[in-house]
Amino acid sequence: MAETREPRLEYVLRLGDSALVLGQRLSEWCGHAPVLEEELALANTALDLLGQARLLLTRAGQMEGAGRDEDALAFLRDPQAFRNVTLVELPNGDFARTVLRNLLFCAFQEQLWAGLRASSDAELAAIAAKSAKETRYHVEHAADWCVRLGDGTDESHQRMQEALDTLWPYTAELFTADAVDEAAAATGFGPAWASLEAGWQKLVRPVLEEATLAVPAPTAFRSTGKGGVHSEHLGHLLALMQTLPRSHPGARW
Amino acid sequence: MLSSARAWEVLATVPDPEIPVLSVCDLGIVRHVQADDEGVAVTLTPTYSGCPATEAIAADVRAALVEAGAGSVEVQTRLDPPWTTDWISEAGQEKLRRYGIAPPHTLQPAAPRPVRLVPRAVACPRCASKRTTRLSAFGSTACKALYRCEDCREPFDYFKPL
């Protein structure tokens, strides 16, 4: 069973866990990227996401008031306590799927940060203002690659289209309204994610069009990661990420 | 006990660990210094969320002030307003150029933009030619991109506007 918490805490955990899990996924490219330039780009993007996750999970720990810091939240929770969207926990796949996911998720983050600048929580507003600057570079870089590969060779186009067909259904979760969303919007804590869809579509669709990719038709499928019900992939990711602090509690270097 | 003015002088000698020609003051991350009988309180604004130098900088600032006789030193972090490359001093920009890093363009006021930006012409820090090509959107650190000059043929880093 998923733990239920105060809605505003759930809201911040969704933000922090999504940034953390995508940061961890992108770190897997370290030493494996197709070219050195992308090695640097993916690692730097991962670092920014981890930095955002640290600030957000620190804030979540303060709000929770149970004495858990960023490390306790990142390393000592089980998969069902994570509130990241399912999109970010899916395996990297090939380079096409990796850059496409970066476009889809980072464009969503861009909408989020814009809305969060007006948050009634001053700390969250500050994190959003800071993160927005970094996210802009992540979106730009991912968009460049989506167009280059989508409107590239037959092979690269086919891989991008496969990536889009695979990932697109998972984007519906981002904009599915629920009680956490409604509570955040009603109290001025943060924008309802459902309200961000129009802006996100406006950012993402022209890039996909320029990339000559066909956007799949909507389906009834809804992933449920932000509610704590994840795919089978998250447990494996966390096992790798958490093994050291769990095997050696309190280890420092 | 250290005066505020003296504390600023000390801070002007603390280098950024990644770009040691710049001091933390040149970089514009020292936002406030308060010195009194108790000691010195310094407020720093971090650059990138993922910058691995952030913690090293706080430790270096503390060590430099303690060595200068500041007594107790408190280093605070302030996120808001967020750091921008516009806070890099003019002297800092010149130091960057002489170090071989093209300084960042001044940020334009926020305006609606297409998702894909066309990078502006970046002048080569060695020969000042504007015939340059971007080789890599991310360089040796998140804050830089890698360029090459088409005239002197040298590669160089460009400090990206943030």
Short mmCIF file of C-alpha atoms in Angstrom, two decimals:
data_model
loop_
_atom_site.label_atom_id
_atom_site.label_comp_id
_atom_site.label_asym_id
_atom_site.label_seq_id
_atom_site.Cartn_x
_atom_site.Cartn_y
_atom_site.Cartn_z
CA MET A 1 0.00 0.00 0.00
CA ALA A 2 1.12 3.49 -0.75
CA GLU A 3 1.65 5.68 2.28
CA THR A 4 -0.69 8.66 2.37
CA ARG A 5 0.64 11.99 3.52
CA GLU A 6 -0.22 15.59 3.73
CA PRO A 7 -0.99 16.74 0.15
CA ARG A 8 1.62 19.49 0.05
CA LEU A 9 4.31 17.07 1.14
CA GLU A 10 3.15 14.63 -1.54
CA TYR A 11 3.40 17.45 -4.07
CA VAL A 12 7.02 18.27 -3.18
CA LEU A 13 7.97 14.59 -3.15
CA ARG A 14 6.59 14.23 -6.69
CA LEU A 15 8.88 17.03 -7.80
CA GLY A 16 11.93 15.89 -5.87
CA ASP A 17 11.62 12.17 -6.60
CA SER A 18 11.06 12.75 -10.32
CA ALA A 19 14.22 14.88 -10.52
CA LEU A 20 16.18 12.34 -8.48
CA VAL A 21 15.13 9.29 -10.48
CA LEU A 22 15.74 10.91 -13.87
CA GLY A 23 19.11 12.16 -12.60
CA GLN A 24 20.00 8.61 -11.60
CA ARG A 25 18.83 7.22 -14.97
CA LEU A 26 20.89 9.75 -16.92
CA SER A 27 23.94 8.96 -14.78
CA GLU A 28 23.81 5.43 -16.19
CA TRP A 29 25.07 6.88 -19.48
CA CYS A 30 28.36 7.79 -17.82
CA GLY A 31 31.04 5.97 -19.80
CA HIS A 32 28.50 4.70 -22.37
CA ALA A 33 27.35 7.76 -24.33
CA PRO A 34 27.78 7.59 -28.12
CA VAL A 35 30.19 10.55 -28.24
CA LEU A 36 32.20 12.53 -25.70
CA GLU A 37 30.08 15.66 -26.13
CA GLU A 38 26.95 13.75 -25.15
CA GLU A 39 28.75 12.09 -22.28
CA LEU A 40 29.30 15.61 -20.92
CA ALA A 41 25.81 16.82 -21.73
CA LEU A 42 24.03 13.87 -20.11
CA ALA A 43 26.26 13.92 -17.03
CA ASN A 44 25.82 17.67 -16.59
CA THR A 45 22.06 17.41 -17.01
CA ALA A 46 22.05 14.59 -14.46
CA LEU A 47 24.03 16.74 -12.03
CA ASP A 48 21.57 19.62 -12.33
CA LEU A 49 18.66 17.24 -11.73
CA LEU A 50 20.36 15.77 -8.67
CA GLY A 51 21.04 19.29 -7.40
CA GLN A 52 17.34 20.16 -7.83
CA ALA A 53 16.37 16.90 -6.11
CA ARG A 54 18.60 17.72 -3.14
CA LEU A 55 16.93 21.10 -2.61
CA LEU A 56 13.44 19.66 -3.06
CA LEU A 57 13.97 16.64 -0.81
CA THR A 58 15.55 18.86 1.85
CA ARG A 59 12.38 20.97 1.73
CA ALA A 60 10.22 17.84 1.86
CA GLY A 61 12.13 16.67 4.94
CA GLN A 62 11.54 20.02 6.65
CA MET A 63 7.83 19.91 5.85
CA GLU A 64 7.52 16.34 7.08
CA GLY A 65 9.10 17.31 10.39
CA ALA A 66 10.22 13.77 11.18
CA GLY A 67 13.93 14.55 11.14
CA ARG A 68 14.61 13.04 7.71
CA ASP A 69 17.12 14.89 5.55
CA GLU A 70 17.71 14.63 1.77
CA ASP A 71 19.87 11.52 2.20
CA ALA A 72 17.35 9.71 4.40
CA LEU A 73 14.63 10.39 1.86
CA ALA A 74 16.73 9.41 -1.16
CA PHE A 75 18.46 6.34 0.20
CA LEU A 76 16.26 4.90 2.92
CA ARG A 77 12.81 4.78 1.37
CA ASP A 78 11.39 1.76 -0.45
CA PRO A 79 9.97 1.97 -3.99
CA GLN A 80 6.35 2.30 -2.91
CA ALA A 81 7.23 5.45 -0.91
CA PHE A 82 8.62 7.17 -4.01
CA ARG A 83 6.34 9.63 -5.76
CA ASN A 84 8.12 10.13 -9.10
CA VAL A 85 6.13 9.85 -12.30
CA THR A 86 6.58 6.50 -14.06
CA LEU A 87 7.99 8.17 -17.18
CA VAL A 88 11.32 8.93 -15.49
CA GLU A 89 11.90 5.44 -14.06
CA LEU A 90 11.62 3.60 -17.39
CA PRO A 91 14.94 2.22 -18.61
CA ASN A 92 17.01 4.55 -20.79
CA GLY A 93 16.65 2.40 -23.89
CA ASP A 94 18.71 3.73 -26.78
CA PHE A 95 20.01 7.28 -27.17
CA ALA A 96 16.87 8.28 -29.09
CA ARG A 97 14.61 7.30 -26.21
CA THR A 98 16.90 9.05 -23.72
CA VAL A 99 16.88 12.42 -25.51
CA LEU A 100 13.16 12.20 -26.24
CA ARG A 101 12.37 11.56 -22.58
CA ASN A 102 14.55 14.52 -21.65
CA LEU A 103 12.52 16.69 -23.99
CA LEU A 104 9.16 15.43 -22.69
CA PHE A 105 10.07 15.66 -19.01
CA CYS A 106 12.26 18.77 -18.99
CA ALA A 107 9.65 20.70 -21.01
CA PHE A 108 7.19 19.70 -18.29
CA GLN A 109 9.62 20.90 -15.62
CA GLU A 110 9.88 24.21 -17.46
CA GLN A 111 6.10 24.68 -17.13
CA LEU A 112 6.23 23.63 -13.49
CA TRP A 113 8.99 26.05 -12.50
CA ALA A 114 7.15 28.92 -14.19
CA GLY A 115 4.02 28.15 -12.17
CA LEU A 116 5.90 27.54 -8.94
CA ARG A 117 7.53 30.97 -8.91
CA ALA A 118 4.26 32.22 -7.46
CA SER A 119 4.14 29.50 -4.80
CA SER A 120 2.97 30.48 -1.33
CA ASP A 121 6.02 28.54 -0.10
CA ALA A 122 8.97 30.93 -0.41
CA GLU A 123 11.56 28.15 -0.45
CA LEU A 124 9.78 26.29 -3.25
CA ALA A 125 9.47 29.53 -5.24
CA ALA A 126 13.22 30.12 -4.85
CA ILE A 127 14.07 26.58 -5.97
CA ALA A 128 11.80 27.03 -9.00
CA ALA A 129 13.36 30.36 -10.01
CA LYS A 130 16.82 28.84 -9.84
CA SER A 131 15.98 25.55 -11.55
CA ALA A 132 14.15 27.26 -14.42
CA LYS A 133 17.44 28.66 -15.71
CA GLU A 134 19.06 25.23 -15.86
CA THR A 135 16.03 23.47 -17.30
CA ARG A 136 16.02 25.86 -20.23
CA TYR A 137 19.38 24.46 -21.35
CA HIS A 138 18.19 20.88 -20.86
CA VAL A 139 15.11 21.46 -23.03
CA GLU A 140 17.08 23.22 -25.71
CA HIS A 141 19.66 20.46 -25.92
CA ALA A 142 17.07 17.67 -26.00
CA ALA A 143 15.05 19.51 -28.65
CA ASP A 144 18.14 19.89 -30.84
CA TRP A 145 18.73 16.14 -30.75
CA CYS A 146 15.10 15.21 -31.33
CA VAL A 147 15.06 17.26 -34.52
CA ARG A 148 18.47 16.05 -35.67
CA LEU A 149 17.59 12.38 -35.17
CA GLY A 150 13.89 12.56 -36.10
CA ASP A 151 14.62 14.44 -39.31
CA GLY A 152 17.79 12.43 -39.90
CA THR A 153 18.46 9.07 -41.53
CA ASP A 154 15.84 6.35 -41.98
CA GLU A 155 17.35 4.49 -39.05
CA SER A 156 17.46 7.48 -36.69
CA HIS A 157 13.93 8.53 -37.69
CA GLN A 158 12.60 5.05 -37.05
CA ARG A 159 14.25 4.90 -33.63
CA MET A 160 12.87 8.29 -32.65
CA GLN A 161 9.38 7.27 -33.77
CA GLU A 162 9.64 4.05 -31.75
CA ALA A 163 10.78 6.09 -28.75
CA LEU A 164 7.81 8.45 -29.13
CA ASP A 165 5.34 5.56 -29.51
CA THR A 166 6.76 4.00 -26.33
CA LEU A 167 7.00 7.10 -24.14
CA TRP A 168 4.03 9.20 -25.22
CA PRO A 169 1.40 7.16 -23.31
CA TYR A 170 3.34 7.78 -20.10
CA THR A 171 3.00 11.57 -20.47
CA ALA A 172 -0.74 11.32 -19.70
CA GLU A 173 0.13 10.73 -16.04
CA LEU A 174 1.74 14.15 -15.81
CA PHE A 175 -1.56 15.89 -16.45
CA THR A 176 -3.99 13.55 -14.69
CA ALA A 177 -5.66 15.56 -11.93
CA ASP A 178 -5.97 14.15 -8.43
CA ALA A 179 -6.52 15.28 -4.84
CA VAL A 180 -2.87 16.30 -4.33
CA ASP A 181 -3.00 18.49 -7.41
CA GLU A 182 -6.27 20.10 -6.43
CA ALA A 183 -5.11 20.81 -2.87
CA ALA A 184 -1.87 22.43 -4.09
CA ALA A 185 -3.72 24.64 -6.54
CA ALA A 186 -6.45 25.57 -4.06
CA THR A 187 -3.95 26.74 -1.45
CA GLY A 188 -1.63 28.58 -3.86
CA PHE A 189 1.12 26.11 -3.03
CA GLY A 190 1.76 25.17 -6.65
CA PRO A 191 0.04 24.86 -10.00
CA ALA A 192 -2.25 21.91 -10.66
CA TRP A 193 -0.25 19.76 -13.04
CA ALA A 194 -3.36 19.30 -15.16
CA SER A 195 -3.27 23.04 -15.88
CA LEU A 196 0.20 22.79 -17.40
CA GLU A 197 -0.74 20.57 -20.32
CA ALA A 198 -1.58 23.32 -22.80
CA GLY A 199 1.74 25.11 -22.26
CA TRP A 200 3.62 21.82 -22.46
CA GLN A 201 1.93 20.83 -25.72
CA LYS A 202 2.78 24.23 -27.14
CA LEU A 203 6.44 23.68 -26.34
CA VAL A 204 6.75 20.04 -27.35
CA ARG A 205 4.53 19.68 -30.44
CA PRO A 206 6.41 22.10 -32.73
CA VAL A 207 9.66 20.27 -31.94
CA LEU A 208 8.13 16.87 -32.74
CA GLU A 209 6.66 18.32 -35.92
CA GLU A 210 10.02 19.72 -36.99
CA ALA A 211 11.46 16.30 -36.19
CA THR A 212 8.90 14.82 -38.65
CA LEU A 213 7.54 12.53 -35.95
CA ALA A 214 3.90 11.43 -35.69
CA VAL A 215 2.39 12.00 -32.26
CA PRO A 216 0.43 8.88 -31.22
CA ALA A 217 -3.31 9.12 -30.58
CA PRO A 218 -4.35 9.37 -26.92
CA THR A 219 -5.07 6.08 -25.16
CA ALA A 220 -6.82 5.12 -21.93
CA PHE A 221 -3.52 3.96 -20.39
CA ARG A 222 -2.50 5.85 -17.22
CA SER A 223 0.70 5.15 -15.37
CA THR A 224 0.50 5.73 -11.61
CA GLY A 225 4.00 6.44 -10.29
CA LYS A 226 3.12 9.75 -8.65
CA GLY A 227 0.60 7.89 -6.49
CA GLY A 228 3.30 5.44 -5.39
CA VAL A 229 2.35 2.53 -7.67
CA HIS A 230 5.35 2.01 -9.91
CA SER A 231 6.58 -0.13 -12.77
CA GLU A 232 8.90 -3.05 -12.05
CA HIS A 233 11.85 -0.87 -13.08
CA LEU A 234 12.00 1.46 -10.07
CA GLY A 235 13.01 -1.23 -7.58
CA HIS A 236 16.04 -2.17 -9.67
CA LEU A 237 17.08 1.46 -10.05
CA LEU A 238 16.78 2.09 -6.32
CA ALA A 239 18.61 -1.13 -5.44
CA LEU A 240 21.63 0.14 -7.33
CA MET A 241 21.34 3.71 -6.05
CA GLN A 242 20.75 2.77 -2.42
CA THR A 243 23.03 -0.21 -1.93
CA LEU A 244 25.97 1.64 -0.45
CA PRO A 245 24.17 3.73 2.20
CA ARG A 246 22.03 0.74 3.14
CA SER A 247 24.95 -1.68 3.42
CA HIS A 248 27.10 0.83 5.29
CA PRO A 249 24.72 3.02 7.33
CA GLY A 250 26.21 6.42 8.09
CA ALA A 251 29.18 5.93 5.73
CA ARG A 252 30.93 9.19 4.84
CA TRP A 253 33.71 10.16 2.47
CA MET B 1 37.74 40.58 15.00
CA LEU B 2 37.49 41.57 11.35
CA SER B 3 35.84 44.61 9.79
CA SER B 4 33.38 44.11 6.94
CA ALA B 5 35.76 45.89 4.56
CA ARG B 6 38.61 43.60 5.57
CA ALA B 7 36.35 40.54 5.22
CA TRP B 8 35.52 41.59 1.63
CA GLU B 9 39.27 41.94 0.94
CA VAL B 10 39.85 38.43 2.22
CA LEU B 11 36.97 37.06 0.15
CA ALA B 12 38.44 38.71 -2.95
CA THR B 13 41.40 36.33 -2.57
CA VAL B 14 39.30 33.15 -2.38
CA PRO B 15 39.40 31.53 -5.84
CA ASP B 16 36.60 29.61 -7.51
CA PRO B 17 37.83 25.99 -7.45
CA GLU B 18 36.86 25.33 -11.10
CA ILE B 19 38.01 28.65 -12.58
CA PRO B 20 40.78 29.79 -10.24
CA VAL B 21 41.40 33.11 -12.04
CA LEU B 22 38.05 34.26 -10.66
CA SER B 23 37.54 35.03 -6.99
CA VAL B 24 34.21 34.30 -5.35
CA CYS B 25 33.66 38.08 -5.42
CA ASP B 26 34.35 38.32 -9.17
CA LEU B 27 31.83 35.53 -9.65
CA GLY B 28 29.21 37.53 -7.77
CA ILE B 29 28.18 34.76 -5.41
CA VAL B 30 28.99 36.68 -2.22
CA ARG B 31 25.71 38.46 -1.55
CA HIS B 32 26.18 39.81 1.96
CA VAL B 33 28.87 40.15 4.59
CA GLN B 34 28.12 41.06 8.18
CA ALA B 35 31.02 41.51 10.60
CA ASP B 36 30.69 42.30 14.29
CA ASP B 37 32.35 41.46 17.60
CA GLU B 38 31.02 37.91 17.43
CA GLY B 39 32.53 37.08 14.06
CA VAL B 40 31.62 37.18 10.38
CA ALA B 41 28.48 36.00 8.62
CA VAL B 42 28.72 35.49 4.86
CA THR B 43 25.77 34.87 2.56
CA LEU B 44 26.52 32.92 -0.62
CA THR B 45 24.22 32.24 -3.56
CA PRO B 46 25.09 28.98 -5.35
CA THR B 47 25.55 28.93 -9.13
CA TYR B 48 24.16 25.73 -10.70
CA SER B 49 22.08 23.32 -8.58
CA GLY B 50 24.41 20.54 -9.60
CA CYS B 51 27.69 22.42 -9.29
CA PRO B 52 30.06 20.16 -7.36
CA ALA B 53 32.13 23.21 -6.36
CA THR B 54 29.41 24.71 -4.14
CA GLU B 55 30.41 22.89 -0.97
CA ALA B 56 34.12 23.38 -1.63
CA ILE B 57 33.54 27.12 -1.99
CA ALA B 58 31.75 27.36 1.36
CA ALA B 59 34.61 25.48 3.02
CA ASP B 60 37.25 27.71 1.33
CA VAL B 61 35.42 30.89 2.36
CA ARG B 62 35.26 29.72 5.94
CA ALA B 63 38.92 28.69 6.03
CA ALA B 64 40.14 31.98 4.53
CA LEU B 65 38.19 34.09 7.01
CA VAL B 66 39.24 32.01 9.99
CA GLU B 67 42.86 32.29 8.91
CA ALA B 68 42.49 36.07 8.63
CA GLY B 69 41.36 36.15 12.27
CA ALA B 70 37.60 36.44 11.84
CA GLY B 71 36.77 34.38 14.92
CA SER B 72 33.53 32.53 14.39
CA VAL B 73 32.45 32.33 10.75
CA GLU B 74 28.95 31.54 9.61
CA VAL B 75 28.31 30.72 5.95
CA GLN B 76 24.69 30.91 4.89
CA THR B 77 23.15 29.94 1.56
CA ARG B 78 20.54 32.08 -0.12
CA LEU B 79 18.73 30.80 -3.22
CA ASP B 80 16.59 33.81 -3.99
CA PRO B 81 17.19 35.81 -6.12
CA PRO B 82 18.91 33.10 -8.14
CA TRP B 83 22.48 33.62 -9.30
CA THR B 84 22.91 34.93 -12.81
CA THR B 85 26.01 35.33 -14.95
CA ASP B 86 25.10 39.04 -15.07
CA TRP B 87 26.57 39.20 -11.54
CA ILE B 88 30.06 38.38 -12.79
CA SER B 89 31.97 41.65 -12.39
CA GLU B 90 33.50 43.51 -15.33
CA ALA B 91 36.94 42.75 -13.94
CA GLY B 92 35.87 39.11 -13.73
CA GLN B 93 34.77 39.09 -17.37
CA GLU B 94 38.15 40.46 -18.43
CA LYS B 95 39.94 37.85 -16.32
CA LEU B 96 37.89 35.13 -17.98
CA ARG B 97 38.80 36.39 -21.44
CA ARG B 98 42.51 36.49 -20.62
CA TYR B 99 42.22 32.98 -19.18
CA GLY B 100 40.86 31.79 -22.55
CA ILE B 101 37.18 31.55 -21.64
CA ALA B 102 34.73 33.69 -23.60
CA PRO B 103 32.66 35.58 -21.00
CA PRO B 104 28.85 35.20 -21.01
CA HIS B 105 26.58 37.51 -22.96
CA THR B 106 24.36 39.73 -20.87
CA LEU B 107 20.97 38.14 -20.41
CA GLN B 108 18.07 39.68 -22.26
CA PRO B 109 14.91 40.39 -20.28
CA ALA B 110 12.70 37.30 -20.18
CA ALA B 111 10.62 37.13 -23.33
CA PRO B 112 8.66 34.43 -25.13
CA ARG B 113 11.09 32.36 -27.14
CA PRO B 114 11.06 29.43 -29.50
CA VAL B 115 12.15 26.23 -27.85
CA ARG B 116 15.27 26.01 -29.97
CA LEU B 117 17.65 28.89 -29.55
CA VAL B 118 20.15 29.87 -32.16
CA PRO B 119 23.36 30.53 -30.25
CA ARG B 120 24.62 34.04 -30.77
CA ALA B 121 28.02 34.74 -32.24
CA VAL B 122 30.59 34.20 -29.52
CA ALA B 123 33.87 36.07 -29.98
CA CYS B 124 37.08 34.05 -29.70
CA PRO B 125 38.86 35.06 -26.47
CA ARG B 126 42.23 34.75 -28.24
CA CYS B 127 41.83 36.56 -31.56
CA ALA B 128 38.38 38.20 -31.09
CA SER B 129 37.11 36.68 -34.34
CA LYS B 130 33.37 36.13 -34.40
CA ARG B 131 33.69 33.26 -36.87
CA THR B 132 33.27 30.56 -34.25
CA THR B 133 31.42 27.23 -34.12
CA ARG B 134 29.86 25.47 -31.19
CA LEU B 135 31.35 22.01 -30.79
CA SER B 136 29.53 20.91 -27.67
CA ALA B 137 26.57 22.38 -25.78
CA PHE B 138 28.11 21.32 -22.48
CA GLY B 139 31.80 21.72 -21.76
CA SER B 140 34.12 20.65 -18.97
CA THR B 141 31.53 21.93 -16.47
CA ALA B 142 27.78 22.59 -16.72
CA CYS B 143 28.39 26.33 -16.88
CA LYS B 144 30.44 26.20 -20.09
CA ALA B 145 30.03 25.20 -23.73
CA LEU B 146 32.88 24.22 -26.06
CA TYR B 147 33.55 26.34 -29.16
CA ARG B 148 36.17 26.49 -31.88
CA CYS B 149 37.48 29.59 -33.62
CA GLU B 150 37.43 29.25 -37.43
CA ASP B 151 40.19 31.84 -37.82
CA CYS B 152 42.85 30.96 -35.26
CA ARG B 153 41.54 27.36 -35.17
CA GLU B 154 41.83 27.15 -31.40
CA PRO B 155 39.11 25.55 -29.27
CA PHE B 156 37.84 27.57 -26.32
CA ASP B 157 35.24 27.47 -23.55
CA TYR B 158 32.25 29.81 -23.52
CA PHE B 159 30.71 30.69 -20.17
CA LYS B 160 26.99 30.22 -20.86
CA PRO B 161 24.59 32.96 -19.76
CA LEU B 162 22.41 31.79 -16.85
#
